[in-house]
Short mmCIF file of C-alpha atoms in Angstrom, two decimals:
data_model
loop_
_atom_site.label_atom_id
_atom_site.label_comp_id
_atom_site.label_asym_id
_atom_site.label_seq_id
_atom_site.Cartn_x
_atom_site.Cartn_y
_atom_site.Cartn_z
CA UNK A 857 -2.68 35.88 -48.09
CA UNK A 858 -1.67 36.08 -51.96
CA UNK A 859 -4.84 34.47 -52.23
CA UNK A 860 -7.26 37.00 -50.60
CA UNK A 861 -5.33 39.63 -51.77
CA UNK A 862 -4.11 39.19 -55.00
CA UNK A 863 -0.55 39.01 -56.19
CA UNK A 864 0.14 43.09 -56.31
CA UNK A 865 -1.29 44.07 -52.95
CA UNK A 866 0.32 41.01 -51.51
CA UNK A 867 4.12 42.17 -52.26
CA UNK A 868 2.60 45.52 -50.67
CA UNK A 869 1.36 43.74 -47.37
CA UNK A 870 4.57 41.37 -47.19
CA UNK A 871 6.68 45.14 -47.26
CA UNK A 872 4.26 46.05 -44.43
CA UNK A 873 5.24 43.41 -42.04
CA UNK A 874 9.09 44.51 -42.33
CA UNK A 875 8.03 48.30 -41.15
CA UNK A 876 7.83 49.32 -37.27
CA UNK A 877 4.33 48.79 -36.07
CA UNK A 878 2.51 51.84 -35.47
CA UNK A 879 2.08 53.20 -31.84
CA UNK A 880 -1.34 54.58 -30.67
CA UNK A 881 -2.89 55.24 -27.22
CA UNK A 882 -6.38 56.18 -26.42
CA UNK A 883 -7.35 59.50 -23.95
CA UNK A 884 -9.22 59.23 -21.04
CA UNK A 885 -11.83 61.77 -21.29
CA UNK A 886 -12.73 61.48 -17.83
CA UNK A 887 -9.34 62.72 -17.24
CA UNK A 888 -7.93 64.93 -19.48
CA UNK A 889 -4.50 66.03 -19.57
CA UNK A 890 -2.77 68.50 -21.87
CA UNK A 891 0.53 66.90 -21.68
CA UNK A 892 -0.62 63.35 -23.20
CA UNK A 893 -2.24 65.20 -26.46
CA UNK A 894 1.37 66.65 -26.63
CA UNK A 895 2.46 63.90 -27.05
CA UNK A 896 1.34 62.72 -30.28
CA UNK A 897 1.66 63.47 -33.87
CA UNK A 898 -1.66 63.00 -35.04
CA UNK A 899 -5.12 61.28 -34.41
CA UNK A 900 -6.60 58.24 -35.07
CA UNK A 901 -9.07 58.57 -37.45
CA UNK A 902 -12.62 56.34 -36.19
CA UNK A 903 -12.15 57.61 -32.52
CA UNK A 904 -12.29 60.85 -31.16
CA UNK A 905 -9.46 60.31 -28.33
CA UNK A 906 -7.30 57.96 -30.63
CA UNK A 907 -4.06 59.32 -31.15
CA UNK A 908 -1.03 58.01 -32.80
CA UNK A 909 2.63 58.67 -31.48
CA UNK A 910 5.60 59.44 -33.20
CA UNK A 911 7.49 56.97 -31.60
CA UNK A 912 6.85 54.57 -28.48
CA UNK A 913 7.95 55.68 -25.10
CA UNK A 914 8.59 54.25 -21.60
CA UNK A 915 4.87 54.06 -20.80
CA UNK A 916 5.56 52.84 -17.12
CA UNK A 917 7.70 55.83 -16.58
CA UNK A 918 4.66 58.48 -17.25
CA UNK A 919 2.75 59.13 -14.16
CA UNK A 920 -0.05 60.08 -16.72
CA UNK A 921 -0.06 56.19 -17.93
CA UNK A 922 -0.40 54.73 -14.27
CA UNK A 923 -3.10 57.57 -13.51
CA UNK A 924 -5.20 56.45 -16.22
CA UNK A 925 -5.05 59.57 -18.67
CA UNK A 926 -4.23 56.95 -21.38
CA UNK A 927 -5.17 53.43 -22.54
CA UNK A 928 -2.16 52.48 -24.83
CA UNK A 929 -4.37 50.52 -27.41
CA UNK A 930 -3.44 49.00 -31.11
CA UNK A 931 -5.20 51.85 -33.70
CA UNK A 932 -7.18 49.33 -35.72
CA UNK A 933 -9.03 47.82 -32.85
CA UNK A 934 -10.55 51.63 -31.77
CA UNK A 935 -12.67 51.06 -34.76
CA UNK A 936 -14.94 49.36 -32.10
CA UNK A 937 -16.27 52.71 -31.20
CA UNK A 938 -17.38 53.76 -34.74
CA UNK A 939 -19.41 50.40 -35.03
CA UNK A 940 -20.98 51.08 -31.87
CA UNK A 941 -21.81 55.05 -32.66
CA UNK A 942 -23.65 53.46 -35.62
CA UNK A 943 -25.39 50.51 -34.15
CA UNK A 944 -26.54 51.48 -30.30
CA UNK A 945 -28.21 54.44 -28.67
CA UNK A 946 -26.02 55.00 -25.94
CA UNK A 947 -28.49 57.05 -24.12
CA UNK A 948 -30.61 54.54 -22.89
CA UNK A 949 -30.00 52.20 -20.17
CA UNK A 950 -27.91 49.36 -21.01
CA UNK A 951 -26.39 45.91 -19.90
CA UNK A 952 -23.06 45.49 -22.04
CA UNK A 953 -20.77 42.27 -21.72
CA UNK A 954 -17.19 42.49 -22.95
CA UNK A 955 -17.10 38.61 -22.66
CA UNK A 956 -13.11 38.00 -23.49
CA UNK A 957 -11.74 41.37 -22.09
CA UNK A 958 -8.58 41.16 -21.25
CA UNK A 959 -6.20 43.43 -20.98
CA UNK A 960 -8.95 45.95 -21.29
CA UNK A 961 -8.28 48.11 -24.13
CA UNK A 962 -12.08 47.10 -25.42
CA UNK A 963 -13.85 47.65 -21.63
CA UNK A 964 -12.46 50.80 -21.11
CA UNK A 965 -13.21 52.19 -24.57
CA UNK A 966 -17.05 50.44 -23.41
CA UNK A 967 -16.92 52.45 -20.17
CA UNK A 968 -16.53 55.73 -22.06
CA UNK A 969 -19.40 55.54 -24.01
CA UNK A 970 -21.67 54.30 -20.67
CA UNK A 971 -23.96 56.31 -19.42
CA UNK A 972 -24.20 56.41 -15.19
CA UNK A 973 -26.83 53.79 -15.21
CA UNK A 974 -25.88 51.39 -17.58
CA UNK A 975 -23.47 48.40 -16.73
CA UNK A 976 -20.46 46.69 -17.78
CA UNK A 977 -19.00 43.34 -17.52
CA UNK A 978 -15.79 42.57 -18.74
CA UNK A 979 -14.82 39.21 -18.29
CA UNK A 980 -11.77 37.35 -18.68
CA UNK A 981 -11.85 32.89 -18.35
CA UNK A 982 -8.18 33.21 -18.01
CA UNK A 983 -7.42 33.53 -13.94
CA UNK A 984 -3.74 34.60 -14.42
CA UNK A 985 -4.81 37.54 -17.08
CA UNK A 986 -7.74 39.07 -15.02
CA UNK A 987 -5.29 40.90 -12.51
CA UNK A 988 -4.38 43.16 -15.28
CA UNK A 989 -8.24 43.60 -16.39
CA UNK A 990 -8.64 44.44 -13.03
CA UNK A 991 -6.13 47.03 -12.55
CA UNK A 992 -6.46 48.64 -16.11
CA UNK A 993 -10.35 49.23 -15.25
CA UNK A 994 -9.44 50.38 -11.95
CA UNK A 995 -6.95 52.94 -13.55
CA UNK A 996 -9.61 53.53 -16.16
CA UNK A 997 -11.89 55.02 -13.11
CA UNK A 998 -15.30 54.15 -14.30
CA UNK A 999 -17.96 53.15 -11.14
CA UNK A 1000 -20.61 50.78 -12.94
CA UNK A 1001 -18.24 48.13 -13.77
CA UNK A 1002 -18.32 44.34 -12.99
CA UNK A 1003 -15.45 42.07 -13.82
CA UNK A 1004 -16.13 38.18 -13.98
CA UNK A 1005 -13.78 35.08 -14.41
CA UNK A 1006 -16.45 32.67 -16.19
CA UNK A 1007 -16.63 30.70 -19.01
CA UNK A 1008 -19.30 31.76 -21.86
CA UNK A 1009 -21.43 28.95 -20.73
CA UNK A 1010 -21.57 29.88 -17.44
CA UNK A 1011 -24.01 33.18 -18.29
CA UNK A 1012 -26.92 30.43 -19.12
CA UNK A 1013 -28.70 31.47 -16.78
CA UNK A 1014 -28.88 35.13 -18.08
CA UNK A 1015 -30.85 34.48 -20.91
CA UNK A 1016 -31.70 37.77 -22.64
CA UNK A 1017 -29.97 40.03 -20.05
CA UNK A 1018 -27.49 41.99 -22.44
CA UNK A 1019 -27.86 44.36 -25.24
CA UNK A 1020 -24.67 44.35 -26.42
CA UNK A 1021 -22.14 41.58 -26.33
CA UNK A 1022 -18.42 42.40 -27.82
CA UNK A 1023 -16.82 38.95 -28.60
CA UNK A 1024 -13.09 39.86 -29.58
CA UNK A 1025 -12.56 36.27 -30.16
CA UNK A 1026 -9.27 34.21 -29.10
CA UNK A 1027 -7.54 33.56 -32.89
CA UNK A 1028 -4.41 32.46 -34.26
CA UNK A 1029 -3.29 35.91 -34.15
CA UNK A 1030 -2.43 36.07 -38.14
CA UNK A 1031 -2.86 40.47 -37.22
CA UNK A 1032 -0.14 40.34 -34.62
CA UNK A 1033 2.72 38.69 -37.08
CA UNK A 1034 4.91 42.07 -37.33
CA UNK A 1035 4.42 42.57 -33.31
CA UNK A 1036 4.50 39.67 -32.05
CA UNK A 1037 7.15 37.05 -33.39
CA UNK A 1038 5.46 34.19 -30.70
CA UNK A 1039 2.58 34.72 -32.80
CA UNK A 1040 4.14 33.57 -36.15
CA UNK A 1041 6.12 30.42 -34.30
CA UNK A 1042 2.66 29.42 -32.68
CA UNK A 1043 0.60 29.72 -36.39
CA UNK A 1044 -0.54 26.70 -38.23
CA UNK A 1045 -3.20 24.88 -40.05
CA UNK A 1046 -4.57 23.53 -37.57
CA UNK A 1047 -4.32 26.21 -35.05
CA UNK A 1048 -6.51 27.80 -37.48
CA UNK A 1049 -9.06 25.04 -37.46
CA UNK A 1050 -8.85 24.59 -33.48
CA UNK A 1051 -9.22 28.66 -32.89
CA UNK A 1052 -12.57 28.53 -35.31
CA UNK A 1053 -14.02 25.69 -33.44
CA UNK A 1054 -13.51 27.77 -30.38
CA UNK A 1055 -14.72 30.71 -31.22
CA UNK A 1056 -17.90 29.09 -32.19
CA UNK A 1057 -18.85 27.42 -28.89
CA UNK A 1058 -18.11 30.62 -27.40
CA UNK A 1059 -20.37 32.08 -29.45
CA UNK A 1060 -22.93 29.22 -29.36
CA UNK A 1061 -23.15 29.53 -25.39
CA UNK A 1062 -22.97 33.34 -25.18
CA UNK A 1063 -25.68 34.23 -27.77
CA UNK A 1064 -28.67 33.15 -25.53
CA UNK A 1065 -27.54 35.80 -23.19
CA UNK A 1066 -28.10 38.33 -25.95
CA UNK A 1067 -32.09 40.19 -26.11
CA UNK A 1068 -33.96 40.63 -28.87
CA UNK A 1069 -32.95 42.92 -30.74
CA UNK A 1070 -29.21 43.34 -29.72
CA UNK A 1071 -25.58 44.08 -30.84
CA UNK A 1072 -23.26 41.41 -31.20
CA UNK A 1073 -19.75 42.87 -32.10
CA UNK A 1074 -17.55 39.64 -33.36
CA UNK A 1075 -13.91 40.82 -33.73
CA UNK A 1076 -10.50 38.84 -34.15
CA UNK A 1077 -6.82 39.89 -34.95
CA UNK A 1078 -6.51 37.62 -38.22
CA UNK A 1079 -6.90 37.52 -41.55
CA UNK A 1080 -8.08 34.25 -43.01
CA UNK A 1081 -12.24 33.30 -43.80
CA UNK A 1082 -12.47 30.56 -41.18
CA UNK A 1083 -12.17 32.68 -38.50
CA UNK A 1084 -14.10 35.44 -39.98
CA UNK A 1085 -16.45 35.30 -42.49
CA UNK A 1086 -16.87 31.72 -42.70
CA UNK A 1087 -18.14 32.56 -39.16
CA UNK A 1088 -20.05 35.04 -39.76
CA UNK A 1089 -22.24 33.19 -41.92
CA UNK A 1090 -22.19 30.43 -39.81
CA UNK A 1091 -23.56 32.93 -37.24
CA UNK A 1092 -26.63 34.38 -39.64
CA UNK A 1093 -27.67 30.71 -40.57
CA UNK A 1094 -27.48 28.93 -37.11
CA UNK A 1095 -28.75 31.80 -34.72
CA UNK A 1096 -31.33 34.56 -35.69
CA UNK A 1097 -28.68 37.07 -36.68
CA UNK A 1098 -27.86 39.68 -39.54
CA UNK A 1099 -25.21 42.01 -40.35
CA UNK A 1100 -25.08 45.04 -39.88
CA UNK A 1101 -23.91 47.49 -42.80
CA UNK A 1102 -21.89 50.38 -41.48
CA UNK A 1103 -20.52 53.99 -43.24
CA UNK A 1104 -16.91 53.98 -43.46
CA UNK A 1105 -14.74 56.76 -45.09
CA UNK A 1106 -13.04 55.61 -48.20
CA UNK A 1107 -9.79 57.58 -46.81
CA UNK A 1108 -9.59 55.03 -44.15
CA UNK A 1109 -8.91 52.06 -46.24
CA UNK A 1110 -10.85 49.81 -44.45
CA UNK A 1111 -11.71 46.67 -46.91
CA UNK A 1112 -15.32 45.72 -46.97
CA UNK A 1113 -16.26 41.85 -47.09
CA UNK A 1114 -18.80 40.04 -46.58
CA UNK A 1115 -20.58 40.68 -43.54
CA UNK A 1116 -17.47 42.25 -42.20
CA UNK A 1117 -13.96 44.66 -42.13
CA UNK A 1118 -11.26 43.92 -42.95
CA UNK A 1119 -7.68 46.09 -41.36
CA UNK A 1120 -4.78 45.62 -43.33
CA UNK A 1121 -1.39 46.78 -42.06
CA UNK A 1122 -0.46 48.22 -45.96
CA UNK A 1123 -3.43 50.01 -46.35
CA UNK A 1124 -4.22 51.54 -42.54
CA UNK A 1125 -1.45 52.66 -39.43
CA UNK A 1126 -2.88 49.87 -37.50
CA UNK A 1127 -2.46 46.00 -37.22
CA UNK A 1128 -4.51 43.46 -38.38
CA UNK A 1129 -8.05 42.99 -37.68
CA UNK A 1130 -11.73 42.14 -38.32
CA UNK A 1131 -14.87 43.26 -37.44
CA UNK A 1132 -18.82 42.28 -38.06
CA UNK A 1133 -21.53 43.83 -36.41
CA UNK A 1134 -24.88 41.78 -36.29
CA UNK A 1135 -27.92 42.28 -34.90
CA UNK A 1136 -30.38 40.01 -33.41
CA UNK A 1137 -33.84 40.04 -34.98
CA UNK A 1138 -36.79 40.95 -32.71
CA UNK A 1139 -38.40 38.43 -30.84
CA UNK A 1140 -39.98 37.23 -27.24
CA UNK A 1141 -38.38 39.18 -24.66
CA UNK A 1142 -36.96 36.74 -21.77
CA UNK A 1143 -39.11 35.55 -18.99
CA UNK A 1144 -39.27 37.37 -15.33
CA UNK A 1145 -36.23 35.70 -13.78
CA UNK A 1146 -36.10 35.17 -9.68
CA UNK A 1147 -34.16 38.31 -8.06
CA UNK A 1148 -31.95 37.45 -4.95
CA UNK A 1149 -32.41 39.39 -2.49
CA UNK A 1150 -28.46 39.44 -1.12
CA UNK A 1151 -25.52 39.04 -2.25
CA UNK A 1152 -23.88 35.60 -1.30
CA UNK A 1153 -20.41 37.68 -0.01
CA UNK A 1154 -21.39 40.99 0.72
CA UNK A 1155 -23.42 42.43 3.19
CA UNK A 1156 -25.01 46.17 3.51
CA UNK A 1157 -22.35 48.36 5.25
CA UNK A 1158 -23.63 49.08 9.20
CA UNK A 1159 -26.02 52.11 8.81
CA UNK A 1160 -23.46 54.48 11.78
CA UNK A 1161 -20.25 53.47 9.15
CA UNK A 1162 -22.07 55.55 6.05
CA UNK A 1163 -21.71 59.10 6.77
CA UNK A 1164 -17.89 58.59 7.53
CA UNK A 1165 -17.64 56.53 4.13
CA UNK A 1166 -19.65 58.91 2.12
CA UNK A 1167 -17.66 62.37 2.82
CA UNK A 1168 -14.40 60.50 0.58
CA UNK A 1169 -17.19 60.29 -2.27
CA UNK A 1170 -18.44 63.13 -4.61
CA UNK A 1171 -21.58 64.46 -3.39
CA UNK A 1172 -24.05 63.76 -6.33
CA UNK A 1173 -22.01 59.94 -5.89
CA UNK A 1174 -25.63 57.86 -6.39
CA UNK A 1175 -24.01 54.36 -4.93
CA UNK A 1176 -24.71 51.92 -2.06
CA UNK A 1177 -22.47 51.07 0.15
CA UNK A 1178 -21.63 47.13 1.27
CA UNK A 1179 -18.85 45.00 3.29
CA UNK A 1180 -16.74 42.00 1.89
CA UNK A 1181 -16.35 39.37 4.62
CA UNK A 1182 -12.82 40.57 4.69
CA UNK A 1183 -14.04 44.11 5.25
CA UNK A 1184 -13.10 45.93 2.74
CA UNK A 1185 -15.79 48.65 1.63
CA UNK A 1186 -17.44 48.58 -1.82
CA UNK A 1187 -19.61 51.31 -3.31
CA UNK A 1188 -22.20 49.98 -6.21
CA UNK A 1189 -23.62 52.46 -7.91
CA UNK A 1190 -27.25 52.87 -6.84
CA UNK A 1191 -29.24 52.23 -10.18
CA UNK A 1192 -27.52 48.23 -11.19
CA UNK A 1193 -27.70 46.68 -7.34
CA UNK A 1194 -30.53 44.71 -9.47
CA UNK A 1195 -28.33 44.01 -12.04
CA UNK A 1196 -25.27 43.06 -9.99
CA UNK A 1197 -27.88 40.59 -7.57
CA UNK A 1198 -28.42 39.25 -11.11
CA UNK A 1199 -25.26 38.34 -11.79
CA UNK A 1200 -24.29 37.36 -8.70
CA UNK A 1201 -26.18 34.06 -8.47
CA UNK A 1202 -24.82 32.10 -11.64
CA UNK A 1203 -21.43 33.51 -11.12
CA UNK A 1204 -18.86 32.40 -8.96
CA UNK A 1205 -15.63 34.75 -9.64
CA UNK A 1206 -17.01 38.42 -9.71
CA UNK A 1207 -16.20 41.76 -8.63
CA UNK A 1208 -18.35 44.90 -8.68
CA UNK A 1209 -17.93 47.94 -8.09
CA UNK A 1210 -15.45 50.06 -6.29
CA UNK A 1211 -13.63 49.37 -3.68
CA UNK A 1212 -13.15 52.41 -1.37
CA UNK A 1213 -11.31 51.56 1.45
CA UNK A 1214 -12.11 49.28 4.51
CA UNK A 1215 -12.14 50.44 8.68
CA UNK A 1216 -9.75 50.46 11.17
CA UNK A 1217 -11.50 50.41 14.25
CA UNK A 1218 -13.64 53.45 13.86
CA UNK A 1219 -10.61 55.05 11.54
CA UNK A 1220 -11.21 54.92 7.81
CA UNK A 1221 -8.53 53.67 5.74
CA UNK A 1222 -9.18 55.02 1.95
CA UNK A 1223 -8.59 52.46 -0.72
CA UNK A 1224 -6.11 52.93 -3.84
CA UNK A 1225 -8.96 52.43 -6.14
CA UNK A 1226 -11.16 55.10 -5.01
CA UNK A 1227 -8.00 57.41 -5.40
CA UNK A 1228 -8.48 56.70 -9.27
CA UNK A 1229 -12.35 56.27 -9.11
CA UNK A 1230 -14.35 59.19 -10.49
CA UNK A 1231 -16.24 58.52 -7.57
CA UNK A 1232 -13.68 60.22 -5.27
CA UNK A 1233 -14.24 63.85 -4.26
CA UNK A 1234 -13.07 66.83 -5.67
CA UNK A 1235 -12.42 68.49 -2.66
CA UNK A 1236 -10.29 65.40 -1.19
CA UNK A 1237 -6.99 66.91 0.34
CA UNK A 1238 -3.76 66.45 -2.24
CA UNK A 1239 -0.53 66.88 -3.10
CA UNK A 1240 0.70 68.30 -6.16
CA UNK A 1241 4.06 66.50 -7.33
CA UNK A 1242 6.67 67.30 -9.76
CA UNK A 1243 7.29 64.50 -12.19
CA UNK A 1244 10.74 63.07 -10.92
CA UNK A 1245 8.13 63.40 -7.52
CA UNK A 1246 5.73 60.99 -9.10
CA UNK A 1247 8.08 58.73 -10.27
CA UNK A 1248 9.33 58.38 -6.40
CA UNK A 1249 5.87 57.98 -5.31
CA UNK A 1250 5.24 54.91 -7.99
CA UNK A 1251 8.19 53.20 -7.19
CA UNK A 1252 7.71 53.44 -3.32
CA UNK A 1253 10.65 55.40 -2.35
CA UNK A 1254 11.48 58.29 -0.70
CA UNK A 1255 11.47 61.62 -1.19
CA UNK A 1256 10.71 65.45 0.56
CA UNK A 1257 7.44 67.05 1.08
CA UNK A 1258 7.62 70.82 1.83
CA UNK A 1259 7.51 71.82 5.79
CA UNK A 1260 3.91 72.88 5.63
CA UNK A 1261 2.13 69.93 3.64
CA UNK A 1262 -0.56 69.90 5.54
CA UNK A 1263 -1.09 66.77 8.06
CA UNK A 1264 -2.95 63.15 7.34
CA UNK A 1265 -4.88 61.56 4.43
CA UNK A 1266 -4.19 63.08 0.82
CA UNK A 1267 -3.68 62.25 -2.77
CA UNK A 1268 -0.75 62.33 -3.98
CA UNK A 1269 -0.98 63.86 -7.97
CA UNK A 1270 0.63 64.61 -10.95
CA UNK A 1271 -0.49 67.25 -13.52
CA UNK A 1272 -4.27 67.19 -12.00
CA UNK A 1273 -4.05 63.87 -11.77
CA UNK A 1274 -4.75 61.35 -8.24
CA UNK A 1275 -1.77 58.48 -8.23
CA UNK A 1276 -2.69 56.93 -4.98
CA UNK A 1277 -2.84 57.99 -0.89
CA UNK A 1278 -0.38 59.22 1.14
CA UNK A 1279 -0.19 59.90 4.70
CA UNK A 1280 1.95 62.99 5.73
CA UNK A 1281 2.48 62.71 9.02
CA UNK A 1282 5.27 64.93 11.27
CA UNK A 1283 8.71 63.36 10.25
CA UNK A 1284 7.81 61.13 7.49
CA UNK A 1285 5.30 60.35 4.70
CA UNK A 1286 3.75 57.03 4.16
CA UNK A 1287 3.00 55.78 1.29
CA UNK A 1288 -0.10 53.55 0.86
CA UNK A 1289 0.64 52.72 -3.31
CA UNK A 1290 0.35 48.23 -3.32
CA UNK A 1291 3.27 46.93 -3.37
CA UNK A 1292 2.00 45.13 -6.81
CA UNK A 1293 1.53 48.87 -8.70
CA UNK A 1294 5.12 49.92 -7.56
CA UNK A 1295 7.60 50.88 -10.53
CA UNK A 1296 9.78 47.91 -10.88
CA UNK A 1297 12.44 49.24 -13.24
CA UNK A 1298 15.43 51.74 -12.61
CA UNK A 1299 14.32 55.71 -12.95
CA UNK A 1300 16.50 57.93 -15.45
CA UNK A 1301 19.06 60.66 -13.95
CA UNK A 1302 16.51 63.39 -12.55
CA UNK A 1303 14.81 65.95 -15.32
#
């Protein structure tokens, strides 16, 4: 590091990594909330719904944080959004692949800037991570989303499908040193050497996928050249590639280098991080490729089931409606059936769309994703809780409902907000929050 940066703005980035990090979160603007902006003490500056905090609270003690309001994200890595503003036109129709996504701080910041019939896949190789990928997009409420457990060579078959493909690559997590303490006992050498030679295969079997023309956003949370530029220009010689240059503010200290930016922890309220944006040069557009006509594990929902399905949706809801083989009901949204057929033939771990609930007999039980969807209606029955309330509801336990809360299905919500179903029925409520979302830890002494 006293190498790249010199001996003077070394002793400054050494200080750094003895100071608190920095905590940020990211807004939902699909669900605002006047209480999270309260929260903060001022906003981050390359996204719009970046905000820092003063200091770090119990984030699974906020209703608002399990309701999605919030993505609690590391500052320097929103920069993703500016070099997307800059590179993409986000009004056309688009295929985007967030190929190593999890948590999902990238896909959800992805889904925001999606229009209705553009796609996202955010996929995760790791089984055990793509639970939470999973839940944080479900939280994040976005309806044209497929998530995928695959490994980059197994979208070979997809040759030119995606316009964008955001590669925030596994590294040896240099950024992460003041954090993360694992991070600095796992560092060396040759972890260095290992995590470049990775990051290139990933890259070598995912960049066929990419069409002419295209975004490729290569990202990692480290500092040294290997893993970054040394990359980069291994990127622009071996594959029909070239970087992008982008505007940045001189106020945000960002430090330019070749083919890339760099985040220092010294210079910006954020981690560290890099970032190159390249673009792949124009050329034949990929062949016609053979469209399924089925899925291989879900089947079109029986024609008498839809009008009973459709009244939990919003009305202007353009989806289609299909059955797992365990019978739970999924809504795809109308315009990327195509797209998810597409993906559904090379891909063997994959799930799209929403799912909305499943039957009981001829009774519909409403799912706990729909009650975070954006798909679910607006005029859906609820029930508006106080916050100890909430807290009760999220840790499954008991607590009283006014005399007249009206009878069956609703919502239970905080601040605006849907948490999950309840059913209110004479003498008690149930609640229908999985078991696996439940608050673990102990609640604080009522407000």
């Amino acid at each position: 590091m006293q190498t790249l940066l010199g001996t003077e703005e070394y002793a400054a980035f050494k200080a750094a990594l003895s100071t608190a990090p920095p905590v940020s979160i990211r807004l939902n603007p699909a669900k605002p909330m006047a209480e999270a902006v309260a929260l903060t003490d001022a906003p981050v500056p390359w996204h719009p719904q970046g905000r820092y905090l003063s200091d770090r609270p119990v984030f699974t003690l906020d209703p608002a944080f399990h309701a999605g309001a919030y993505y609690v994200q590391e500052a320097s890595s929103m920069f993703l959004y500016e070099a997307l503003r800059q590179t993409v036109d986000f009004s056309k129709r688009l295929k985007v692949l967030d190929l190593c996504a999890a948590p999902g701080g990238k896909s959800t910041l992805l889904a925001d800037l999606l229009g209705p019939d553009s796609l996202l896949v955010a996929n995760e190789v790791i089984r055990n991570r793509v639970n939470a990928l999973r839940e944080n997009l479900e939280k994040w409420g976005s309806p044209q989303v497929a998530v995928t457990s695959a490994e980059a060579e197994d979208f070979s078959g997809l040759e030119g499908f995606f316009d964008v493909i955001v590669t925030d690559a596994p590294c040896s997590g240099e950024g992460l040193f003041r954090k993360d303490p694992a991070a600095m006992r796992e560092w060396s050498p040759a972890a260095v050497e290992l995590c470049s030679a990775r990051q290139q295969r990933i890259l070598t079997a995912a960049l066929p996928t990419l069409a002419p023309g295209g975004i490729l956003i290569y990202s990692t949370c480290t500092y040294n050249r290997a893993e970054n530029e040394d990359n980069v220009t291994w990127l622009c010689q071996e594959f029909d590639l070239q970087p992008i240059l982008l505007h940045i503010s001189p106020q945000w200290e960002i430090v330019v280098t070749e083919g890339g930016y760099h985040f220092y922890p010294h210079r910006v309220r954020g981690e560290g991080f890099f970032i190159a944006v390249l673009k792949k040069n124009d050329g034949e557009p990929a062949r016609k490729r053979s469209q399924p006509s089925m899925f291989k594990s879900l089947k079109p929902l029986n024609k008498s089931l839809i009008p009973e399905t459709a009244r939990w949706l919003r009305s202007d809801a353009e989806v289609q409606f299909f059955e797992t083989i365990n019978g739970e009901v999924m809504a795809l949204a109308a315009p990327l059936v195509e797209d998810y057929l597409t993906l559904d033939k090379p891909l063997k771990a994959k799930w799209f769309g929403t799912m909305v609930g499943e039957f009981k007999g001829k009774d519909f039980v409403p799912g706990h994703a729909l009650a975070l969807s954006q798909l679910a209606s607006p005029a859906l029955p609820g029930v508006d809780l106080t916050r100890e309330q909430a807290r009760l509801f999220l840790k499954r336990e008991v607590f009283n409902l006014p005399d007249d809360t009206p009878r069956g299905w609703a919502l239970a919500r905080y601040a605006g907000l849907n948490l999950g179903w309840m059913k209110c029925l004479p003498n008690r409520v149930n609640n229908y929050l999985p078991a696996e979302r439940r608050i673990r830890m102990e609640l604080p002494n009522a407000e």
